[in-house]
mmCIF file of N, CA and C in Angstrom:
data_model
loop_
_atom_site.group_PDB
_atom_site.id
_atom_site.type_symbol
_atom_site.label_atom_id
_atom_site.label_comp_id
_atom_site.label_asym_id
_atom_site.label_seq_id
_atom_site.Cartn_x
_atom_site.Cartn_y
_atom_site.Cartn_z
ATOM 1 N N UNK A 1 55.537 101.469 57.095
ATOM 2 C CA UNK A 1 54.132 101.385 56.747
ATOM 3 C C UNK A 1 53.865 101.917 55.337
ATOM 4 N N UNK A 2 54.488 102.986 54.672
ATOM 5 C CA UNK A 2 54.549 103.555 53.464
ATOM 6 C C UNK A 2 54.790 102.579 52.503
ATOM 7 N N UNK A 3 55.607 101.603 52.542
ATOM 8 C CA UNK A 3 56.007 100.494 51.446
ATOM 9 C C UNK A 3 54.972 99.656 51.836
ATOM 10 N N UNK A 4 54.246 99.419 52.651
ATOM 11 C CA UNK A 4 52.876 98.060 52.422
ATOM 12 C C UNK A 4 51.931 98.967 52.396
ATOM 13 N N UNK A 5 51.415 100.447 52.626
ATOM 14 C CA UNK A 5 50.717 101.276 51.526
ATOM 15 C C UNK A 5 50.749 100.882 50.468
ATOM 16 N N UNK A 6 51.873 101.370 49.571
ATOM 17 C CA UNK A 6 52.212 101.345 48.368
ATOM 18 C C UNK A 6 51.692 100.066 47.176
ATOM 19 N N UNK A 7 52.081 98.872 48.228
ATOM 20 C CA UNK A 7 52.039 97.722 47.590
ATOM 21 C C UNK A 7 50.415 97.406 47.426
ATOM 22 N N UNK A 8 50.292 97.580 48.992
ATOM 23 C CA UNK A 8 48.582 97.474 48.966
ATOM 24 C C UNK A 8 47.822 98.340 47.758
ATOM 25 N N UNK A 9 48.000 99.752 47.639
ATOM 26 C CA UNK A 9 47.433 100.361 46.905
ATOM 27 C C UNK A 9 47.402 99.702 45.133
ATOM 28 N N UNK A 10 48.861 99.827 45.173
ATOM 29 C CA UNK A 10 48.878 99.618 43.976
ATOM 30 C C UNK A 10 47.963 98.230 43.270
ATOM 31 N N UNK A 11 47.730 97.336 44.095
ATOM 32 C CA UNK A 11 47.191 96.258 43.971
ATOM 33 C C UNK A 11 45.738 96.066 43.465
ATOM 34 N N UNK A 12 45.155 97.305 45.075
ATOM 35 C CA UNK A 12 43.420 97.950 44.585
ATOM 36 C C UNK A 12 43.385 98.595 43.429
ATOM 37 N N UNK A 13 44.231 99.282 43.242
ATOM 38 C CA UNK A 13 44.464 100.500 41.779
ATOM 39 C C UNK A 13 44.148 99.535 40.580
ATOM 40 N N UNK A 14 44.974 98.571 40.926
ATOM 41 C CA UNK A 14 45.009 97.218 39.375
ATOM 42 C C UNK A 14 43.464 96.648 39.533
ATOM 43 N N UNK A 15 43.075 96.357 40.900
ATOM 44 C CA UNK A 15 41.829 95.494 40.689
ATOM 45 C C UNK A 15 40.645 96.531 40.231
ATOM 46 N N UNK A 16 40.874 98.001 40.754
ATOM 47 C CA UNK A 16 39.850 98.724 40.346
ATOM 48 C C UNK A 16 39.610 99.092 39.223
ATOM 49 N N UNK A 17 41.014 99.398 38.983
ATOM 50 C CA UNK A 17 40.989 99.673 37.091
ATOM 51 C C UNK A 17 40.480 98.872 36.494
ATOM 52 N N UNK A 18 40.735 97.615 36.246
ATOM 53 C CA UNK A 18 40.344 96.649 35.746
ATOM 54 C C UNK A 18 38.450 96.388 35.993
ATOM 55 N N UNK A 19 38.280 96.270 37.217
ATOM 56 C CA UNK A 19 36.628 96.236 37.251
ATOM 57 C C UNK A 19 35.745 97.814 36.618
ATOM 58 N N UNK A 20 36.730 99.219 36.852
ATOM 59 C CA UNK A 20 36.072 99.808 35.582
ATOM 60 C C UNK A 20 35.978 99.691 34.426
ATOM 61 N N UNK A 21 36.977 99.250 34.019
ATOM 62 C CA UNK A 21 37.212 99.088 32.793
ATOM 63 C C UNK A 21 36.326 97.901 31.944
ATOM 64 N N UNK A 22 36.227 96.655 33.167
ATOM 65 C CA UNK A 22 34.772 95.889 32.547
ATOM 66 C C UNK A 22 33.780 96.459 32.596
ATOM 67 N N UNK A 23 33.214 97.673 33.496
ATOM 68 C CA UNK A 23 32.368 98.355 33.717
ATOM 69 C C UNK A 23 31.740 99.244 32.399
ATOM 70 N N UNK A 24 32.720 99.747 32.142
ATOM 71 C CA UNK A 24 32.768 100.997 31.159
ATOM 72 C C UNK A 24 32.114 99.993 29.960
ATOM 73 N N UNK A 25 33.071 98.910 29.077
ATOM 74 C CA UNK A 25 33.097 98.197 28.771
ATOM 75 C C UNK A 25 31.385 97.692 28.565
ATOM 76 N N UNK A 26 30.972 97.278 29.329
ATOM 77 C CA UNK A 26 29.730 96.781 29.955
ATOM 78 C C UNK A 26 29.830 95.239 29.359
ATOM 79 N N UNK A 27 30.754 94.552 29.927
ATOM 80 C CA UNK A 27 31.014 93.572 29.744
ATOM 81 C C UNK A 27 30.053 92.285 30.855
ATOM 82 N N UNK A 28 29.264 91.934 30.227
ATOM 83 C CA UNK A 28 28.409 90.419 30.457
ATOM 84 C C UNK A 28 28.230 90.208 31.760
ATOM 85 N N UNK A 29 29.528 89.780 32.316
ATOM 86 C CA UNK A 29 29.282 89.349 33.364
ATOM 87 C C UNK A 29 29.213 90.332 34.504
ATOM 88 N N UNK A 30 29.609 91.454 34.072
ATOM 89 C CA UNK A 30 29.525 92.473 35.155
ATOM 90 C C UNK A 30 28.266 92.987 35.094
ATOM 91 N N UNK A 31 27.926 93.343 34.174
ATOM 92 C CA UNK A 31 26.163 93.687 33.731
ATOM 93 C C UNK A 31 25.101 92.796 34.642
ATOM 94 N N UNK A 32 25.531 91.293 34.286
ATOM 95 C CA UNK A 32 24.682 90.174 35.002
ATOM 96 C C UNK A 32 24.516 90.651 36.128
ATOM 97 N N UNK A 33 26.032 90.571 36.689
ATOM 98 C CA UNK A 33 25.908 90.824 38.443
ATOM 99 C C UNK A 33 25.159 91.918 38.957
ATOM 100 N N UNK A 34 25.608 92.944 38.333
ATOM 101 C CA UNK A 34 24.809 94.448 38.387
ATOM 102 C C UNK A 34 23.758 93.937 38.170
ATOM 103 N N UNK A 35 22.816 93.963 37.485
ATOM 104 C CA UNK A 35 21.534 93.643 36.809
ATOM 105 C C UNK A 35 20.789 92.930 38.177
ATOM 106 N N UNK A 36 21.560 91.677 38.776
ATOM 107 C CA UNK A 36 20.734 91.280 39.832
ATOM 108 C C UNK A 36 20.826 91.749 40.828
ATOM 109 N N UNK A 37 21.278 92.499 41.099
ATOM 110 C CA UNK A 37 21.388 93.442 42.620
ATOM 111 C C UNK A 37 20.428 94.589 42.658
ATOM 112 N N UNK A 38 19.607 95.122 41.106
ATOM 113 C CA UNK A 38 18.881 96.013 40.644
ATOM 114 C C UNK A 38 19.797 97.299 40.810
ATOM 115 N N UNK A 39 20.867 97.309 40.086
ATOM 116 C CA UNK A 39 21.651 98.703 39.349
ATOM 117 C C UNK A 39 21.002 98.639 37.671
ATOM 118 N N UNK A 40 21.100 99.561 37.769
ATOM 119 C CA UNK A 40 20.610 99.649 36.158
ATOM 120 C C UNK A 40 21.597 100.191 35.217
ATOM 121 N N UNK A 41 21.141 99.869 33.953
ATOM 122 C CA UNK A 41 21.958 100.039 33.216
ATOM 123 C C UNK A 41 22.834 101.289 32.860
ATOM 124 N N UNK A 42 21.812 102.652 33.161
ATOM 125 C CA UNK A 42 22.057 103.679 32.780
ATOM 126 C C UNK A 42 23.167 104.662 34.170
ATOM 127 N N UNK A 43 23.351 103.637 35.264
ATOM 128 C CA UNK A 43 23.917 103.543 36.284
ATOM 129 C C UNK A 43 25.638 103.262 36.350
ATOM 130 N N UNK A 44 25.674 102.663 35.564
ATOM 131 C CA UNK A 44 27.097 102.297 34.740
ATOM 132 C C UNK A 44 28.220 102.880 35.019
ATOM 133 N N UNK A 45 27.654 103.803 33.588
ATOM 134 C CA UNK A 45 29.231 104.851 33.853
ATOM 135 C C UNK A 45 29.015 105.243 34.890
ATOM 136 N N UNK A 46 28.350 105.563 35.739
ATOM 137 C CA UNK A 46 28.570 106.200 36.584
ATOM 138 C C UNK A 46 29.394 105.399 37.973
ATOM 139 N N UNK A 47 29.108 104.334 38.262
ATOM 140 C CA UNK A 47 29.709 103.508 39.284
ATOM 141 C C UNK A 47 31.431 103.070 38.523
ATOM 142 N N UNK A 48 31.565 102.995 36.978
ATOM 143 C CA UNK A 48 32.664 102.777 36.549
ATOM 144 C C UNK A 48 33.278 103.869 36.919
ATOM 145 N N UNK A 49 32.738 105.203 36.965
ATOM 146 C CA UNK A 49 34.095 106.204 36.875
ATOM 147 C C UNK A 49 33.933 106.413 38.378
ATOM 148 N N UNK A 50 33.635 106.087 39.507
ATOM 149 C CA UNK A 50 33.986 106.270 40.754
ATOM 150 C C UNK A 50 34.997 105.229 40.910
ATOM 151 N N UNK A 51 34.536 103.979 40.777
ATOM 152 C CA UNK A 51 36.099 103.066 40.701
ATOM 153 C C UNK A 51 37.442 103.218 39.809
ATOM 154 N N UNK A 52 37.231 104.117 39.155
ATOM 155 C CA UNK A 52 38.774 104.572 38.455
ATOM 156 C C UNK A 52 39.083 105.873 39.345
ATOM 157 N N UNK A 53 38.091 107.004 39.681
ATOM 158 C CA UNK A 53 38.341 107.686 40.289
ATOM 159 C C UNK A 53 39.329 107.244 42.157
ATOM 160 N N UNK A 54 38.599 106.070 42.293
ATOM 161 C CA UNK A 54 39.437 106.021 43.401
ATOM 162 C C UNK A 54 40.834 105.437 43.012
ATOM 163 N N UNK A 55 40.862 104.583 41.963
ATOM 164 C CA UNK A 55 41.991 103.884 41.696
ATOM 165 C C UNK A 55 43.299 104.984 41.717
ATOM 166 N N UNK A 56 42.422 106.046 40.554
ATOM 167 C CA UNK A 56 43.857 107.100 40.529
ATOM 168 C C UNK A 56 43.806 107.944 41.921
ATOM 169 N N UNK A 57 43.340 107.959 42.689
ATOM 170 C CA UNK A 57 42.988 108.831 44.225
ATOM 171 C C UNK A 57 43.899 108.117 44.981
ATOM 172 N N UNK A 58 44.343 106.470 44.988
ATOM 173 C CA UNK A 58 45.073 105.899 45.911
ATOM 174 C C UNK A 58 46.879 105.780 45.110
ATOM 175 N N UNK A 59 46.483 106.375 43.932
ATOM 176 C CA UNK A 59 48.342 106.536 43.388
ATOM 177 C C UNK A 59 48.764 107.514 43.795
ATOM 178 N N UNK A 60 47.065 108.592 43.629
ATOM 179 C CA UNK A 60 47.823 109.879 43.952
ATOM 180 C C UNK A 60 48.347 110.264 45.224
ATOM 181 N N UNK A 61 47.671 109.365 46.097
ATOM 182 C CA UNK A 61 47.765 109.169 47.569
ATOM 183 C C UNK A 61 49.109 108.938 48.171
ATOM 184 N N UNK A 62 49.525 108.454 47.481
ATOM 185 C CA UNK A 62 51.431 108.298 46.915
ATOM 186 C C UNK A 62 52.339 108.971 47.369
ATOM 187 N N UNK A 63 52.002 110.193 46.567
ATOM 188 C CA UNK A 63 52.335 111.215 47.243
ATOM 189 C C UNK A 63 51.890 112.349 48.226
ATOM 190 N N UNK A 64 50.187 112.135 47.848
ATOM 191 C CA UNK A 64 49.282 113.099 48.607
ATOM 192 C C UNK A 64 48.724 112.478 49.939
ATOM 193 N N UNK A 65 48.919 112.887 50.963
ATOM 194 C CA UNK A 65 48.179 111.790 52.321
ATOM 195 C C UNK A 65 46.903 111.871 51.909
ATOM 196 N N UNK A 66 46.339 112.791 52.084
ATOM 197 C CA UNK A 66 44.724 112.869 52.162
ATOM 198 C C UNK A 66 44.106 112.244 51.013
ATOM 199 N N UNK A 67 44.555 112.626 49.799
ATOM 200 C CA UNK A 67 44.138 112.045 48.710
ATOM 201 C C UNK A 67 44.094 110.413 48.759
ATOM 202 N N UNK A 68 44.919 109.895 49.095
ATOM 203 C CA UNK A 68 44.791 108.595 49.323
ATOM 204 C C UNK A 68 44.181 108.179 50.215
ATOM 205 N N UNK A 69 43.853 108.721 51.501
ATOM 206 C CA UNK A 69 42.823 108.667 52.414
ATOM 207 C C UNK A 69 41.401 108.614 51.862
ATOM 208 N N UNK A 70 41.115 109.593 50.697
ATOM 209 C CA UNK A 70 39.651 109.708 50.606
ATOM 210 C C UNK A 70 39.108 108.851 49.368
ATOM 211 N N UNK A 71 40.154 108.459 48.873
ATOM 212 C CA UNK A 71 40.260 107.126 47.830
ATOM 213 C C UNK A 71 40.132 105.849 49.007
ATOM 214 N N UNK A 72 40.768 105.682 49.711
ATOM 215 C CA UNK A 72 40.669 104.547 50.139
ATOM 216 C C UNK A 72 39.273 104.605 51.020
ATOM 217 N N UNK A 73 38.622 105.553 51.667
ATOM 218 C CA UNK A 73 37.337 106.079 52.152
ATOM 219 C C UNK A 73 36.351 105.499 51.038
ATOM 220 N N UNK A 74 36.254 106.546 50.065
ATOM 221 C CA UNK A 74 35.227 105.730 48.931
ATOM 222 C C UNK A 74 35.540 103.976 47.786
ATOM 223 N N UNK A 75 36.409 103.715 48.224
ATOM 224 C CA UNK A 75 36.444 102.019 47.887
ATOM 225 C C UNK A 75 36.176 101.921 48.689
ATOM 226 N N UNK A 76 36.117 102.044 50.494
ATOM 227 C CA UNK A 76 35.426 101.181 51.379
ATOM 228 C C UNK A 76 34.456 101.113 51.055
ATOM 229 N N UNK A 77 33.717 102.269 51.434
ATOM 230 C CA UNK A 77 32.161 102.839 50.865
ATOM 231 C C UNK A 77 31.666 102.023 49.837
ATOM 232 N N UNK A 78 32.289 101.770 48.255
ATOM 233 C CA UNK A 78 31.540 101.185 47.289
ATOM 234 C C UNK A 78 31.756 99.980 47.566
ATOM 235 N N UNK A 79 32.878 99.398 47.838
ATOM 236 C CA UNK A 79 32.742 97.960 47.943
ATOM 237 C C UNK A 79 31.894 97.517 48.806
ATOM 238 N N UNK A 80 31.496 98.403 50.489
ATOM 239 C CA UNK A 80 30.854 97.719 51.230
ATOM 240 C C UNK A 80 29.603 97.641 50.748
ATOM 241 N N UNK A 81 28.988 98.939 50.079
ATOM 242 C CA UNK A 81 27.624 99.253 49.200
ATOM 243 C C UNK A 81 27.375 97.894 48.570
ATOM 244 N N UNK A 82 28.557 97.308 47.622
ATOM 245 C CA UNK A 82 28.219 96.704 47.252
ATOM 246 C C UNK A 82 27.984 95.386 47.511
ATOM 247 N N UNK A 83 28.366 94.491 48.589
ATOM 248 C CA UNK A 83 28.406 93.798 49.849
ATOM 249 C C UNK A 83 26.988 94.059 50.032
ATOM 250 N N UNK A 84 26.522 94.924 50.734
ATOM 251 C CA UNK A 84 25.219 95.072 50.730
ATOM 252 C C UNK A 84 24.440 94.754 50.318
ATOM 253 N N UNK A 85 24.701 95.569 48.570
ATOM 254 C CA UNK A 85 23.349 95.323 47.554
ATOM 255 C C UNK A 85 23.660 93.985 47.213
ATOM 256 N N UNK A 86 24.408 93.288 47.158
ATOM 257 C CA UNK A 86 24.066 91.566 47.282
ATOM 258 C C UNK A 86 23.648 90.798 47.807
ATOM 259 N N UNK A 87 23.790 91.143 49.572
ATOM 260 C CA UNK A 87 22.978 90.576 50.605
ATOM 261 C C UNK A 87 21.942 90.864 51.047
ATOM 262 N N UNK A 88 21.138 91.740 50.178
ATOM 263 C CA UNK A 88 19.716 92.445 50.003
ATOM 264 C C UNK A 88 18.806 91.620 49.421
ATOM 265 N N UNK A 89 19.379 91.413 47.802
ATOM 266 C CA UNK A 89 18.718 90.492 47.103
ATOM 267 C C UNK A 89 19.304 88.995 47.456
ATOM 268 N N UNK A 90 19.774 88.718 48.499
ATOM 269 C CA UNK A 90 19.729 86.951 48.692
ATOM 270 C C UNK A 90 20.998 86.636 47.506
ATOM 271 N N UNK A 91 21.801 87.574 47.562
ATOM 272 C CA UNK A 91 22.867 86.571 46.131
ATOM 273 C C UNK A 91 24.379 86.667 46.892
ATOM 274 N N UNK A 92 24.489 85.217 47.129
ATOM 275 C CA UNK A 92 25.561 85.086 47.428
ATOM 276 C C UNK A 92 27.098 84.989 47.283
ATOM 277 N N UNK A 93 26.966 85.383 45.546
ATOM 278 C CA UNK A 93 28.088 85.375 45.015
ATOM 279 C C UNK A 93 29.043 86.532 45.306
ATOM 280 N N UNK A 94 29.384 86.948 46.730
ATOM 281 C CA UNK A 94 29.830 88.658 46.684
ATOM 282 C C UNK A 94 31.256 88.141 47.089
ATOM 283 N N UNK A 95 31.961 87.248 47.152
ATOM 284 C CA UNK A 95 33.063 87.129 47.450
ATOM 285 C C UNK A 95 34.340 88.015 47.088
ATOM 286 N N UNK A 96 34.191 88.503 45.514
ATOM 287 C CA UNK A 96 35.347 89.493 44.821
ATOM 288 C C UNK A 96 34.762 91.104 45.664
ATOM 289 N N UNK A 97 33.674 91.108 46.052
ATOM 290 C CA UNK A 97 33.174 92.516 46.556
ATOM 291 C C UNK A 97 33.572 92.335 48.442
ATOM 292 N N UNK A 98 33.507 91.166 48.599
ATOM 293 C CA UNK A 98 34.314 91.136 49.624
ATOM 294 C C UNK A 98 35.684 91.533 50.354
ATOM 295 N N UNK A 99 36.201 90.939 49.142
ATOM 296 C CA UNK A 99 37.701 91.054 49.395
ATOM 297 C C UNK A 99 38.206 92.000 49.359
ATOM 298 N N UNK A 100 37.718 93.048 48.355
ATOM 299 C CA UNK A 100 38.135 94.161 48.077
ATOM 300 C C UNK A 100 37.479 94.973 48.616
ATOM 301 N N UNK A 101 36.456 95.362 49.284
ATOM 302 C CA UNK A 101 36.158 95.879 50.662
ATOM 303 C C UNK A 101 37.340 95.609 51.700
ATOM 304 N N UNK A 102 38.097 94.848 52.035
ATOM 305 C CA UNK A 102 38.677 94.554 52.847
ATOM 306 C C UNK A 102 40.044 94.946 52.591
ATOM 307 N N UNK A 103 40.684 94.616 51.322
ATOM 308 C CA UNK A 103 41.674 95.323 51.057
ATOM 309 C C UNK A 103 41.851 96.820 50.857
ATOM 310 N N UNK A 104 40.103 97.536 50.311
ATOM 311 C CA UNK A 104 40.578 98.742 50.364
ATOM 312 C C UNK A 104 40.413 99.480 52.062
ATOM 313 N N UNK A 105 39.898 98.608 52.578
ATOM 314 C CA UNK A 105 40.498 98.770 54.624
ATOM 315 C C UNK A 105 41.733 98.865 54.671
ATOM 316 N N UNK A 106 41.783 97.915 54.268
ATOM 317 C CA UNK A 106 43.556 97.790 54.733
ATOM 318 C C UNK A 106 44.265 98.786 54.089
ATOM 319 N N UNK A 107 43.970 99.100 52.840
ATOM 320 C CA UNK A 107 44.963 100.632 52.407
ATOM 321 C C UNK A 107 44.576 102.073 53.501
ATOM 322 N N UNK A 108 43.517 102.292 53.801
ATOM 323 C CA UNK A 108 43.088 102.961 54.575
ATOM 324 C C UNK A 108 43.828 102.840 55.831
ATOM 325 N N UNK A 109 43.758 101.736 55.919
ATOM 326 C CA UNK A 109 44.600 101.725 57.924
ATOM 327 C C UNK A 109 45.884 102.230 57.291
ATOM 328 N N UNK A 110 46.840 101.587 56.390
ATOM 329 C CA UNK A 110 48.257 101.604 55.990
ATOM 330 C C UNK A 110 48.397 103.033 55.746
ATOM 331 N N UNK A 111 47.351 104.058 54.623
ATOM 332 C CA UNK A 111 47.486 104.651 54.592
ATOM 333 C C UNK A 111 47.703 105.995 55.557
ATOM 334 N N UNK A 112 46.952 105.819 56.416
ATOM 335 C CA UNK A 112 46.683 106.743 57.783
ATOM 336 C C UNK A 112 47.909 106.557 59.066
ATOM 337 N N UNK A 113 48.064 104.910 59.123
ATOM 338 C CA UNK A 113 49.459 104.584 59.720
ATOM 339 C C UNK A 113 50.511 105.595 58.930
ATOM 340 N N UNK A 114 50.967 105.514 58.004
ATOM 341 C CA UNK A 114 52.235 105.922 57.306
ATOM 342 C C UNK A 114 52.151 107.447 57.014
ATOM 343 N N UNK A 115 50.775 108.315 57.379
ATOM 344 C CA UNK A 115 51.247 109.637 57.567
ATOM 345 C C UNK A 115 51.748 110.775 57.792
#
Protein backbone atom coordinates (compact mmCIF):
# COMPACT_ATOMS: atom_id res chain seq x y z
CA UNK A 1 0.00 0.00 0.00
CA UNK A 2 3.07 2.40 0.70
CA UNK A 3 4.22 2.27 -3.07
CA UNK A 4 0.53 3.32 -4.48
CA UNK A 5 0.71 6.00 -1.55
CA UNK A 6 3.71 7.20 -2.88
CA UNK A 7 2.75 7.23 -6.47
CA UNK A 8 -0.62 8.61 -5.67
CA UNK A 9 0.86 11.35 -3.63
CA UNK A 10 3.39 12.28 -5.61
CA UNK A 11 0.99 12.86 -8.45
CA UNK A 12 -1.44 15.33 -6.11
CA UNK A 13 1.92 17.02 -4.98
CA UNK A 14 2.58 17.76 -8.96
CA UNK A 15 -1.09 18.73 -9.58
CA UNK A 16 -1.12 20.91 -6.46
CA UNK A 17 2.00 22.57 -6.97
CA UNK A 18 1.27 23.43 -10.15
CA UNK A 19 -2.42 24.87 -9.42
CA UNK A 20 -0.51 27.05 -6.69
CA UNK A 21 1.73 28.09 -8.56
CA UNK A 22 -1.01 29.39 -11.22
CA UNK A 23 -2.53 30.66 -8.17
CA UNK A 24 0.26 32.64 -6.77
CA UNK A 25 0.93 33.60 -10.27
CA UNK A 26 -2.68 34.85 -10.63
CA UNK A 27 -2.80 33.55 -13.84
CA UNK A 28 -6.22 34.29 -16.08
CA UNK A 29 -7.75 31.46 -16.10
CA UNK A 30 -7.54 30.59 -12.60
CA UNK A 31 -8.61 34.12 -11.53
CA UNK A 32 -11.70 33.64 -14.05
CA UNK A 33 -12.69 30.49 -12.35
CA UNK A 34 -12.12 31.92 -8.89
CA UNK A 35 -13.78 35.15 -9.74
CA UNK A 36 -17.03 33.17 -10.66
CA UNK A 37 -17.48 31.14 -7.73
CA UNK A 38 -17.12 34.71 -5.74
CA UNK A 39 -13.41 34.17 -4.17
CA UNK A 40 -11.86 37.30 -4.34
CA UNK A 41 -8.98 38.50 -5.28
CA UNK A 42 -7.33 39.37 -2.13
CA UNK A 43 -8.19 35.61 -1.22
CA UNK A 44 -5.46 34.27 -3.40
CA UNK A 45 -2.48 33.87 -1.71
CA UNK A 46 -4.12 32.65 0.64
CA UNK A 47 -5.93 29.49 -0.98
CA UNK A 48 -2.44 29.24 -3.11
CA UNK A 49 -0.39 28.63 -0.06
CA UNK A 50 -2.79 25.99 1.47
CA UNK A 51 -2.42 24.01 -1.80
CA UNK A 52 1.38 24.00 -1.65
CA UNK A 53 1.08 23.56 1.95
CA UNK A 54 -0.63 20.33 1.42
CA UNK A 55 1.44 19.38 -1.55
CA UNK A 56 4.63 19.48 0.69
CA UNK A 57 2.40 17.79 3.78
CA UNK A 58 1.79 14.65 1.42
CA UNK A 59 5.87 14.27 0.58
CA UNK A 60 6.37 14.82 3.93
CA UNK A 61 3.87 12.20 4.64
CA UNK A 62 6.55 9.97 3.06
CA UNK A 63 8.05 9.63 5.72
CA UNK A 64 5.74 11.11 8.40
CA UNK A 65 2.23 9.04 8.75
CA UNK A 66 0.27 11.73 10.19
CA UNK A 67 1.65 14.41 8.23
CA UNK A 68 0.50 12.92 5.21
CA UNK A 69 -2.75 12.13 6.72
CA UNK A 70 -3.52 15.77 7.46
CA UNK A 71 -2.34 16.84 3.97
CA UNK A 72 -4.38 14.49 2.41
CA UNK A 73 -7.41 15.65 5.06
CA UNK A 74 -7.07 19.30 3.84
CA UNK A 75 -6.92 18.54 -0.12
CA UNK A 76 -10.06 16.65 0.56
CA UNK A 77 -11.46 19.56 2.37
CA UNK A 78 -10.33 22.21 -0.39
CA UNK A 79 -11.04 20.35 -3.28
CA UNK A 80 -14.46 19.31 -1.99
CA UNK A 81 -14.96 23.23 -0.87
CA UNK A 82 -14.27 23.74 -4.02
CA UNK A 83 -16.77 21.28 -5.74
CA UNK A 84 -19.10 23.09 -3.77
CA UNK A 85 -18.40 26.65 -4.45
CA UNK A 86 -19.09 25.69 -8.10
CA UNK A 87 -22.23 23.94 -7.61
CA UNK A 88 -23.50 26.94 -5.64
CA UNK A 89 -23.15 29.32 -8.37
CA UNK A 90 -24.68 26.89 -11.16
CA UNK A 91 -21.04 26.45 -12.93
CA UNK A 92 -20.46 23.42 -14.20
CA UNK A 93 -17.10 23.42 -15.21
CA UNK A 94 -15.70 21.62 -11.84
CA UNK A 95 -14.42 18.58 -13.43
CA UNK A 96 -10.36 19.26 -12.58
CA UNK A 97 -11.86 20.07 -8.84
CA UNK A 98 -13.41 16.89 -9.13
CA UNK A 99 -10.90 14.70 -9.79
CA UNK A 100 -8.67 15.87 -7.50
CA UNK A 101 -11.02 15.72 -4.67
CA UNK A 102 -11.04 12.22 -5.44
CA UNK A 103 -7.56 11.54 -5.84
CA UNK A 104 -6.68 13.38 -2.81
CA UNK A 105 -9.31 10.45 -1.18
CA UNK A 106 -7.56 8.09 -2.49
CA UNK A 107 -4.13 9.25 -0.96
CA UNK A 108 -5.93 9.43 2.26
CA UNK A 109 -7.34 5.82 2.15
CA UNK A 110 -3.62 4.63 0.78
CA UNK A 111 -2.22 6.67 3.17
CA UNK A 112 -3.97 5.36 6.39
CA UNK A 113 -3.96 1.70 4.73
CA UNK A 114 -0.04 1.71 4.64
CA UNK A 115 0.44 2.86 8.29
Amino acid sequence: MFIAYAAVAALLALAATGSAFMTFTKNPQVVGSMTKVGVSEGALPLLATAKAAGALGLLAGLFVAPLGVAAAVGLVLYFAGAVVAHLRVKDYELAPAAVLTLIAAAALVLRVASA
